[in-house]
mmCIF file of C-alpha atoms in Angstrom:
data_model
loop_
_atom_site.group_PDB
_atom_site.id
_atom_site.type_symbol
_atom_site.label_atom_id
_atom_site.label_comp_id
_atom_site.label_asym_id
_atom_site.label_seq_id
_atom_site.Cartn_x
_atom_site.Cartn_y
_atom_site.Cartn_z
ATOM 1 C CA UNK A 1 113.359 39.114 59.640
ATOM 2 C CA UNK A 2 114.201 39.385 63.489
ATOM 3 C CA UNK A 3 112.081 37.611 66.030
ATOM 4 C CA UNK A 4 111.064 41.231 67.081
ATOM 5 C CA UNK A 5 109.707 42.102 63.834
ATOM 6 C CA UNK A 6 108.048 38.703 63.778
ATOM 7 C CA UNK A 7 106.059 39.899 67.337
ATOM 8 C CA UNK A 8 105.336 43.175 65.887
ATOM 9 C CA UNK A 9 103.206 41.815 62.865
ATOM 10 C CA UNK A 10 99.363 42.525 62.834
ATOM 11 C CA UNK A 11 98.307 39.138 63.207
ATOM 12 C CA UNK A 12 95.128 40.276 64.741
ATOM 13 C CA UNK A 13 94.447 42.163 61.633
ATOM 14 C CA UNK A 14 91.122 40.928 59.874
ATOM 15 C CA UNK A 15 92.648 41.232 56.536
ATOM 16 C CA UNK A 16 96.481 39.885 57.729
ATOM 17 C CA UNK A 17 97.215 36.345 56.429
ATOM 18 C CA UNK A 18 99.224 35.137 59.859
ATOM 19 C CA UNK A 19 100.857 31.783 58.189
ATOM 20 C CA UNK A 20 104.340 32.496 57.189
ATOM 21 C CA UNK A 21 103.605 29.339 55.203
ATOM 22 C CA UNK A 22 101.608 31.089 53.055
ATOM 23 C CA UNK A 23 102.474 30.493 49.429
ATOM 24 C CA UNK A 24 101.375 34.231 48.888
ATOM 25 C CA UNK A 25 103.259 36.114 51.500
ATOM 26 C CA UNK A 26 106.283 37.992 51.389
ATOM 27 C CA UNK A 27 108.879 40.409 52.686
ATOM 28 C CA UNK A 28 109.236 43.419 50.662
ATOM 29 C CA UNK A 29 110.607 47.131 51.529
ATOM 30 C CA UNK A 30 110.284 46.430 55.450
ATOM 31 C CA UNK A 31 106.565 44.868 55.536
ATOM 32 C CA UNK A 32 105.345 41.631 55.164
ATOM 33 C CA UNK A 33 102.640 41.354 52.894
ATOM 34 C CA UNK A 34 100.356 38.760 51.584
ATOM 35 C CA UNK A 35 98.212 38.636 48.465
ATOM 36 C CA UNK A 36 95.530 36.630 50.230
ATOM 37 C CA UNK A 37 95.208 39.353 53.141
ATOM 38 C CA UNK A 38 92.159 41.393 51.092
ATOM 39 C CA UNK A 39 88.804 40.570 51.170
ATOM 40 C CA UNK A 40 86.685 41.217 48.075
ATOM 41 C CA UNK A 41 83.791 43.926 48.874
ATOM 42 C CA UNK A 42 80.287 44.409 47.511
ATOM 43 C CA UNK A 43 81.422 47.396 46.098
ATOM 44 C CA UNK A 44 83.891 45.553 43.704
ATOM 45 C CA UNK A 45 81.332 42.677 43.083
ATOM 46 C CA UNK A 46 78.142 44.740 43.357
ATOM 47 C CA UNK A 47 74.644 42.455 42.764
ATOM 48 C CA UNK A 48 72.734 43.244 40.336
ATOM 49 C CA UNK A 49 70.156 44.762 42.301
ATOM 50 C CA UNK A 50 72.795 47.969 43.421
ATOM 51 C CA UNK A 51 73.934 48.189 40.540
ATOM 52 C CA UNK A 52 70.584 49.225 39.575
ATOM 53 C CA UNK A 53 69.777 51.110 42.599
ATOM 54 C CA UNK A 54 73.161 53.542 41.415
ATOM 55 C CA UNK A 55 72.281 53.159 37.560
ATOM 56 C CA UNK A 56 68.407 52.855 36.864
ATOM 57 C CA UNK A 57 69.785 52.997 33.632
ATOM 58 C CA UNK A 58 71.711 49.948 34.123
ATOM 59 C CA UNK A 59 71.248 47.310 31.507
ATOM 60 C CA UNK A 60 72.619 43.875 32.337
ATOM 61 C CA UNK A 61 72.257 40.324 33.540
ATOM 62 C CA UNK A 62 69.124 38.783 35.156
ATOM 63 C CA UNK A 63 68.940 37.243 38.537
ATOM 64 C CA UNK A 64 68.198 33.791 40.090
ATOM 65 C CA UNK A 65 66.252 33.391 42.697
ATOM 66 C CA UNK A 66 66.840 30.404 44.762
ATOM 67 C CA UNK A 67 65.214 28.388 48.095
ATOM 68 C CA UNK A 68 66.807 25.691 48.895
ATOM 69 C CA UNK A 69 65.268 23.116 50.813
ATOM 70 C CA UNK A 70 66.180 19.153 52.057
ATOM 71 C CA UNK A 71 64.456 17.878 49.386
ATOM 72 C CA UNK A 72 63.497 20.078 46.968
ATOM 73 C CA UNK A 73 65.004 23.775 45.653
ATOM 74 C CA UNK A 74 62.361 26.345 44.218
ATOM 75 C CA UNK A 75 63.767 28.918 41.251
ATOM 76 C CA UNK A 76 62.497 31.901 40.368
ATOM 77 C CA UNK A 77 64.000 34.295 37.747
ATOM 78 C CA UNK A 78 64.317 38.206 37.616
ATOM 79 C CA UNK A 79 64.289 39.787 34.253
ATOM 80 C CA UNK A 80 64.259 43.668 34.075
ATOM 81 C CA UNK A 81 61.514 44.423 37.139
ATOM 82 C CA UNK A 82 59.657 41.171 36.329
ATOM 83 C CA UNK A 83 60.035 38.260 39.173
ATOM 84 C CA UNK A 84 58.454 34.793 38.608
ATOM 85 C CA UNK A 85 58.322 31.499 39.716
ATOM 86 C CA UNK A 86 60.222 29.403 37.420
ATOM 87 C CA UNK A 87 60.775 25.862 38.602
ATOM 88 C CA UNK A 88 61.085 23.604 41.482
ATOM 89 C CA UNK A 89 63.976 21.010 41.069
ATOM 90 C CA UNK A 90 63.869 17.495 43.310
ATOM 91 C CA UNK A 91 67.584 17.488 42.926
ATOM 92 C CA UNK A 92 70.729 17.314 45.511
ATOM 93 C CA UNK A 93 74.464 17.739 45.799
ATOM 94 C CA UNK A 94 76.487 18.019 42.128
ATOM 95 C CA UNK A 95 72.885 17.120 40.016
ATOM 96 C CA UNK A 96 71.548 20.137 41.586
ATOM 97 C CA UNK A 97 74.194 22.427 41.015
ATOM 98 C CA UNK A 98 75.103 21.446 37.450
ATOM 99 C CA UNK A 99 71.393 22.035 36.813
ATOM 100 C CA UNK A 100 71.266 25.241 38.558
ATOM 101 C CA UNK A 101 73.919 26.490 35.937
ATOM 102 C CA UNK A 102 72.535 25.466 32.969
ATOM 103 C CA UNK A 103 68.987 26.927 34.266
ATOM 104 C CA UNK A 104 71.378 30.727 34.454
ATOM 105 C CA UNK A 105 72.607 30.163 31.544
ATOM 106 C CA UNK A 106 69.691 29.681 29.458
ATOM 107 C CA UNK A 107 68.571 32.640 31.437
ATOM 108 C CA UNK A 108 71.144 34.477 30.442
ATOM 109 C CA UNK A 109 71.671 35.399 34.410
ATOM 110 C CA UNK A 110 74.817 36.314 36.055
ATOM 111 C CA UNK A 111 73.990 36.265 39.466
ATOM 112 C CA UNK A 112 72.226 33.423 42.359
ATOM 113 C CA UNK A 113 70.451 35.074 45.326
ATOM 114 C CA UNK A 114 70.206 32.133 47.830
ATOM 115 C CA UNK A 115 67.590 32.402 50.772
ATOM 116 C CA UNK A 116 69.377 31.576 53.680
ATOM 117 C CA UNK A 117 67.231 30.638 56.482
ATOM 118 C CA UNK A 118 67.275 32.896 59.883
ATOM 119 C CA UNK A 119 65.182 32.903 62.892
ATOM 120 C CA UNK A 120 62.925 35.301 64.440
ATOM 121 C CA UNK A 121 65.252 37.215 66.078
ATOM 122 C CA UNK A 122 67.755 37.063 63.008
ATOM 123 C CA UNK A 123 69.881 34.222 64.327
ATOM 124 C CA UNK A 124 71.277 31.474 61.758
ATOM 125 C CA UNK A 125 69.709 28.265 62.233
ATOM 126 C CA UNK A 126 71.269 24.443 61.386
ATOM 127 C CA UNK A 127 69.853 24.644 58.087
ATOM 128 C CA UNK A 128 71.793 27.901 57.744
ATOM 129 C CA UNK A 129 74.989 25.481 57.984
ATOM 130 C CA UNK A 130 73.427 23.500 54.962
ATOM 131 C CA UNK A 131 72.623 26.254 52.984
ATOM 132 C CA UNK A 132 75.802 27.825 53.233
ATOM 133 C CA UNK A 133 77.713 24.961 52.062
ATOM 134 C CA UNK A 134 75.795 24.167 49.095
ATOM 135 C CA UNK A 135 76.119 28.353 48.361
ATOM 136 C CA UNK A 136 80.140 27.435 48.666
ATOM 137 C CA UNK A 137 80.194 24.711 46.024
ATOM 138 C CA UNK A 138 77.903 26.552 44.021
ATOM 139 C CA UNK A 139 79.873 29.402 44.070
ATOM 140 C CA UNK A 140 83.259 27.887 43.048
ATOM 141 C CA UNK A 141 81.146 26.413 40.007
ATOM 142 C CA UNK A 142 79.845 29.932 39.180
ATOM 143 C CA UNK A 143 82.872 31.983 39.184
ATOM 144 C CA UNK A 144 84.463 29.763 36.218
ATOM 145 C CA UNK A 145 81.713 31.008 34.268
ATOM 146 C CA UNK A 146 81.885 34.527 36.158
ATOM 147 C CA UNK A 147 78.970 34.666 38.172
ATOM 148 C CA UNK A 148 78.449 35.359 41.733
ATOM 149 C CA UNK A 149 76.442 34.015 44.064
ATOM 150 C CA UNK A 150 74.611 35.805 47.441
ATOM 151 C CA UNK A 151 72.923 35.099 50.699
ATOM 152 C CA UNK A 152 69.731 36.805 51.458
ATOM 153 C CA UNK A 153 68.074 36.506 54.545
ATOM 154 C CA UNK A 154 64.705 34.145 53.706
ATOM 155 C CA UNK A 155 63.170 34.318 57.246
ATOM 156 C CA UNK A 156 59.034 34.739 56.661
ATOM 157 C CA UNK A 157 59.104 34.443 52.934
ATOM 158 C CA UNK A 158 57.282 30.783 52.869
ATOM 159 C CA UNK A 159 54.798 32.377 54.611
ATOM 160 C CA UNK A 160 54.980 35.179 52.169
ATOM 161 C CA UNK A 161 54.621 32.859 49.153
ATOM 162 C CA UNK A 162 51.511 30.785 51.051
ATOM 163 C CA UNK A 163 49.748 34.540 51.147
ATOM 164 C CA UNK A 164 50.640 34.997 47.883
ATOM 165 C CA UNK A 165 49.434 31.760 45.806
ATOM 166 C CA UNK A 166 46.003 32.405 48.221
ATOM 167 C CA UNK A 167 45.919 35.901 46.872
ATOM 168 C CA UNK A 168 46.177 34.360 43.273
ATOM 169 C CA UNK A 169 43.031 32.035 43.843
ATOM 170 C CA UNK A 170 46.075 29.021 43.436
ATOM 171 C CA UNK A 171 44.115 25.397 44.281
ATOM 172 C CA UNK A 172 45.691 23.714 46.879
ATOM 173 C CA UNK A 173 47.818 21.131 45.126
ATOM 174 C CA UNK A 174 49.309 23.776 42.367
ATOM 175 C CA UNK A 175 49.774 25.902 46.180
ATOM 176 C CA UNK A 176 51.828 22.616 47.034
ATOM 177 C CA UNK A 177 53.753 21.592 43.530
ATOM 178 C CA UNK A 178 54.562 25.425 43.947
ATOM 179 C CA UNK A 179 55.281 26.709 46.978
ATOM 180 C CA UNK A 180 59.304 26.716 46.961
ATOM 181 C CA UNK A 181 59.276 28.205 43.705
ATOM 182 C CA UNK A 182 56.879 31.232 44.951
ATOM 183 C CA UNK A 183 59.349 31.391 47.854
ATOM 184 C CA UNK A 184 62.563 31.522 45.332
ATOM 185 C CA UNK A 185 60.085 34.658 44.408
ATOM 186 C CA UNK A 186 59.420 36.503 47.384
ATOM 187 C CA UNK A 187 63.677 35.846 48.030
ATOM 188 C CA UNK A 188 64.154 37.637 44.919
ATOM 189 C CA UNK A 189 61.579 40.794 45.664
ATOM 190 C CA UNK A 190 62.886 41.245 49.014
ATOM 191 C CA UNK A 191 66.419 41.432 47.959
ATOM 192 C CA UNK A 192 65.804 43.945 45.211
ATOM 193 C CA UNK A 193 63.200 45.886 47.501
ATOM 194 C CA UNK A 194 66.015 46.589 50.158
ATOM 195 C CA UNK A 195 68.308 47.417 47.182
ATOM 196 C CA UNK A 196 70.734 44.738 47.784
ATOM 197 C CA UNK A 197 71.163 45.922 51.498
ATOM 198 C CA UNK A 198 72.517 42.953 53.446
ATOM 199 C CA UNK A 199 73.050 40.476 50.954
ATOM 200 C CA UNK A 200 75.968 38.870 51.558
ATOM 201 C CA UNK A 201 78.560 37.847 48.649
ATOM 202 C CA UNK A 202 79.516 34.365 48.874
ATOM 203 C CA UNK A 203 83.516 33.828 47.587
ATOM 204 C CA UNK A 204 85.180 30.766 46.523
ATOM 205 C CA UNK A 205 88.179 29.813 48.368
ATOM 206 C CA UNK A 206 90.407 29.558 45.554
ATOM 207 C CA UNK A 207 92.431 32.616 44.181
ATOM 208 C CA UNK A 208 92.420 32.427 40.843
ATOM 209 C CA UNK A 209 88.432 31.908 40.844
ATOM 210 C CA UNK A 210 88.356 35.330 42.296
ATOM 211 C CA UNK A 211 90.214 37.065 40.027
ATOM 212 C CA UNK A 212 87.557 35.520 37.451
ATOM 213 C CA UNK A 213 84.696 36.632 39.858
ATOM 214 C CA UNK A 214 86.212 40.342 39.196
ATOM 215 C CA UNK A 215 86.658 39.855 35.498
ATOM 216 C CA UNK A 216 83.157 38.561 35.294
ATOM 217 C CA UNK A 217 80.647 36.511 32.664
ATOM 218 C CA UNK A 218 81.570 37.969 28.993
ATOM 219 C CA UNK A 219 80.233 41.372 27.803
ATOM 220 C CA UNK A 220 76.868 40.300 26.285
ATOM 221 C CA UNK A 221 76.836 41.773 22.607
ATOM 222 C CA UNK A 222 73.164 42.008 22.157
ATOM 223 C CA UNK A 223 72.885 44.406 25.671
ATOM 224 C CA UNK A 224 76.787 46.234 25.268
ATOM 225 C CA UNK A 225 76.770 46.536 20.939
ATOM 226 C CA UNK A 226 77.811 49.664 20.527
ATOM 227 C CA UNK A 227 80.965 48.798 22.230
ATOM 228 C CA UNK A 228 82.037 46.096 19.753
ATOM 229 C CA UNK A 229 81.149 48.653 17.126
ATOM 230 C CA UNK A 230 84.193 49.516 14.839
#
């Protein structure tokens, strides 16, 4: 390749790898290409909540709902059109995510939605930064098992779940032992009330644990049985 056709590369290009390091690149036919240059979309890893939105017919895996806090991380679980509370963990670092994955998969979900915290005027926050990086390690855990993890935007939903538990007649200390987990809750409604609309797929650095995001979790017999029929 001729210093010319180094200059004339895309390296601007959003979905151009520029390192001609790059154990993935090559020169092939006139073009360099890259295998790392393409960025997995939504529509390839769709969440649970379009694929229902394009399918109402759609049967498949269940969704958890997640808040993560400093201290403490409320679930909640979403099972058909059914959302509830389901637990809040006083875990951190690998003891929370080990737990969070066998929590799915006695759940039998395939999918985390993660609040991640905004401000006001929709700006990311510090916590953001913390979120975000425990949705990174949680996500390379996932994908061995084939399940994806999302950000939603969580900005008003702990006041959400305080109006909620109020609404319910909650005392104040079950409003307290509670309150992440009825947050994990109002996550997981407002993601699947805006139909998956800016939820935000969260990919694992390495390469091959995409390609097992894209395979996905195994075909569950009990839901898919008339294909393993015959």
């Amino acid at each position: 390749m001729s210093m010319q056709q180094l200059r004339t590369l895309p390296a601007q290009n959003p979905f151009f790898c520029s390192s001609l390091r790059c154990p993935s690149s090559y020169f092939q036919n006139g073009k360099f290409t890259c295998n790392r240059t393409r960025a997995i979309t939504l529509d390839e890893l769709p969440p649970n909540a379009i694929r229902r939105k394009r399918d109402p017919q759609w049967r498949g895996g269940f969704s958890l709902g997640l808040d993560l806090g400093l201290a403490r991380t409320g679930v909640a679980l979403s099972k058909g059109f059914s959302v509830r509370p389901l637990t809040v963990l006083e875990l951190r670092g690998q003891k929370l995510e080990l737990q969070l994955l066998d929590i799915a998969e006695q759940e039998e979900a395939d999918e985390f939605i993660i609040g991640l915290p905004k401000s006001s005027d929709g700006k990311e926050t510090t916590q953001s930064n913390k979120v975000r990086s425990v949705a990174g390690r949680l996500a390379a855990r996932a994908a061995e098992r084939g399940w994806r993890v999302y950000l939603q935007d969580e900005h008003g939903t702990t006041t959400e779940a305080i109006d909620r538990m109020v609404n319910m007649d909650l005392s104040k200390s079950s409003r307290q032992r509670n309150l992440d987990a009825y947050a994990a809750v109002m996550v997981l409604e407002r993601y699947f009330s805006m139909l998956g609309q800016g939820t935000e797929l969260v990919l694992p650095k390495n390469l091959d644990l995409q390609e097992k995001l894209k395979r996905g979790p195994p075909r569950d017999i009990d839901f898919f049985s008339d294909e393993f029929e015959g």
